[in-house]
């Protein structure tokens, strides 16, 4: 998806309900400081390693989370075999 397709939309507008619930739950864990922000998700037969962190504005106020994911499907297939 292009940046224009993501900005201003919620997880529930982009993903199916189960995936969106997982993403919002991990966001809450990262925001609460209870988790290190590294997750593995399985979506539509693919595996993704995800990294999330908190984001602060220039005044030190928490503004949300950011992250990225890496497709690790092939590594997961090899690990299972």
mmCIF file of C-alpha atoms in Angstrom, residues 1-67:
data_model
loop_
_atom_site.group_PDB
_atom_site.id
_atom_site.type_symbol
_atom_site.label_atom_id
_atom_site.label_comp_id
_atom_site.label_asym_id
_atom_site.label_seq_id
_atom_site.Cartn_x
_atom_site.Cartn_y
_atom_site.Cartn_z
ATOM 1 C CA UNK A 1 0.000 0.000 0.000
ATOM 2 C CA UNK A 2 1.123 3.510 -0.736
ATOM 3 C CA UNK A 3 1.601 6.068 2.027
ATOM 4 C CA UNK A 4 -1.494 7.899 0.792
ATOM 5 C CA UNK A 5 -3.530 4.730 1.343
ATOM 6 C CA UNK A 6 -2.412 4.447 4.982
ATOM 7 C CA UNK A 7 -2.247 7.942 6.442
ATOM 8 C CA UNK A 8 -5.297 8.805 8.514
ATOM 9 C CA UNK A 9 -6.729 5.278 8.477
ATOM 10 C CA UNK A 10 -7.040 2.898 11.416
ATOM 11 C CA UNK A 11 -5.794 -0.683 11.474
ATOM 12 C CA UNK A 12 -9.423 -1.760 11.230
ATOM 13 C CA UNK A 13 -9.790 0.110 7.929
ATOM 14 C CA UNK A 14 -6.703 -1.554 6.461
ATOM 15 C CA UNK A 15 -6.686 -5.122 7.806
ATOM 16 C CA UNK A 16 -9.260 -7.735 8.710
ATOM 17 C CA UNK A 17 -10.548 -7.669 12.289
ATOM 18 C CA UNK A 18 -8.198 -10.316 13.735
ATOM 19 C CA UNK A 19 -5.062 -8.722 12.289
ATOM 20 C CA UNK A 20 -6.207 -5.249 13.357
ATOM 21 C CA UNK A 21 -6.855 -6.476 16.899
ATOM 22 C CA UNK A 22 -3.358 -7.968 17.056
ATOM 23 C CA UNK A 23 -1.764 -4.747 15.819
ATOM 24 C CA UNK A 24 -3.677 -2.517 18.218
ATOM 25 C CA UNK A 25 -2.898 -4.870 21.133
ATOM 26 C CA UNK A 26 0.838 -4.752 20.392
ATOM 27 C CA UNK A 27 0.638 -0.951 20.036
ATOM 28 C CA UNK A 28 -0.873 -0.771 23.534
ATOM 29 C CA UNK A 29 1.877 -3.042 24.924
ATOM 30 C CA UNK A 30 4.604 -0.852 23.447
ATOM 31 C CA UNK A 31 2.896 2.358 24.615
ATOM 32 C CA UNK A 32 2.591 1.004 28.158
ATOM 33 C CA UNK A 33 6.295 0.171 28.252
ATOM 34 C CA UNK A 34 5.530 -3.450 29.143
ATOM 35 C CA UNK A 35 7.040 -4.927 26.005
ATOM 36 C CA UNK A 36 10.223 -4.604 23.978
ATOM 37 C CA UNK A 37 8.321 -4.156 20.712
ATOM 38 C CA UNK A 38 9.470 -7.169 18.685
ATOM 39 C CA UNK A 39 6.754 -9.510 17.412
ATOM 40 C CA UNK A 40 6.165 -12.250 14.862
ATOM 41 C CA UNK A 41 2.821 -12.261 13.059
ATOM 42 C CA UNK A 42 1.345 -14.746 10.629
ATOM 43 C CA UNK A 43 -0.941 -13.226 8.007
ATOM 44 C CA UNK A 44 -2.423 -15.016 5.010
ATOM 45 C CA UNK A 45 0.215 -17.762 5.086
ATOM 46 C CA UNK A 46 3.162 -15.385 5.454
ATOM 47 C CA UNK A 47 5.273 -14.651 8.534
ATOM 48 C CA UNK A 48 6.472 -11.177 9.489
ATOM 49 C CA UNK A 49 8.928 -10.018 12.115
ATOM 50 C CA UNK A 50 7.718 -6.654 13.387
ATOM 51 C CA UNK A 51 9.525 -3.954 15.288
ATOM 52 C CA UNK A 52 7.620 -1.207 17.103
ATOM 53 C CA UNK A 53 8.731 1.692 19.266
ATOM 54 C CA UNK A 54 7.246 4.740 20.902
ATOM 55 C CA UNK A 55 7.483 8.143 19.223
ATOM 56 C CA UNK A 56 7.831 11.456 21.061
ATOM 57 C CA UNK A 57 7.483 15.001 19.821
ATOM 58 C CA UNK A 58 10.148 17.677 20.267
ATOM 59 C CA UNK A 59 8.743 18.469 23.731
ATOM 60 C CA UNK A 60 9.131 14.879 24.908
ATOM 61 C CA UNK A 61 5.404 14.132 24.743
ATOM 62 C CA UNK A 62 4.387 10.663 23.603
ATOM 63 C CA UNK A 63 2.638 10.897 20.225
ATOM 64 C CA UNK A 64 2.216 7.229 19.239
ATOM 65 C CA UNK A 65 4.096 4.284 17.821
ATOM 66 C CA UNK A 66 6.023 3.588 14.658
ATOM 67 C CA UNK A 67 7.528 0.464 13.257
#
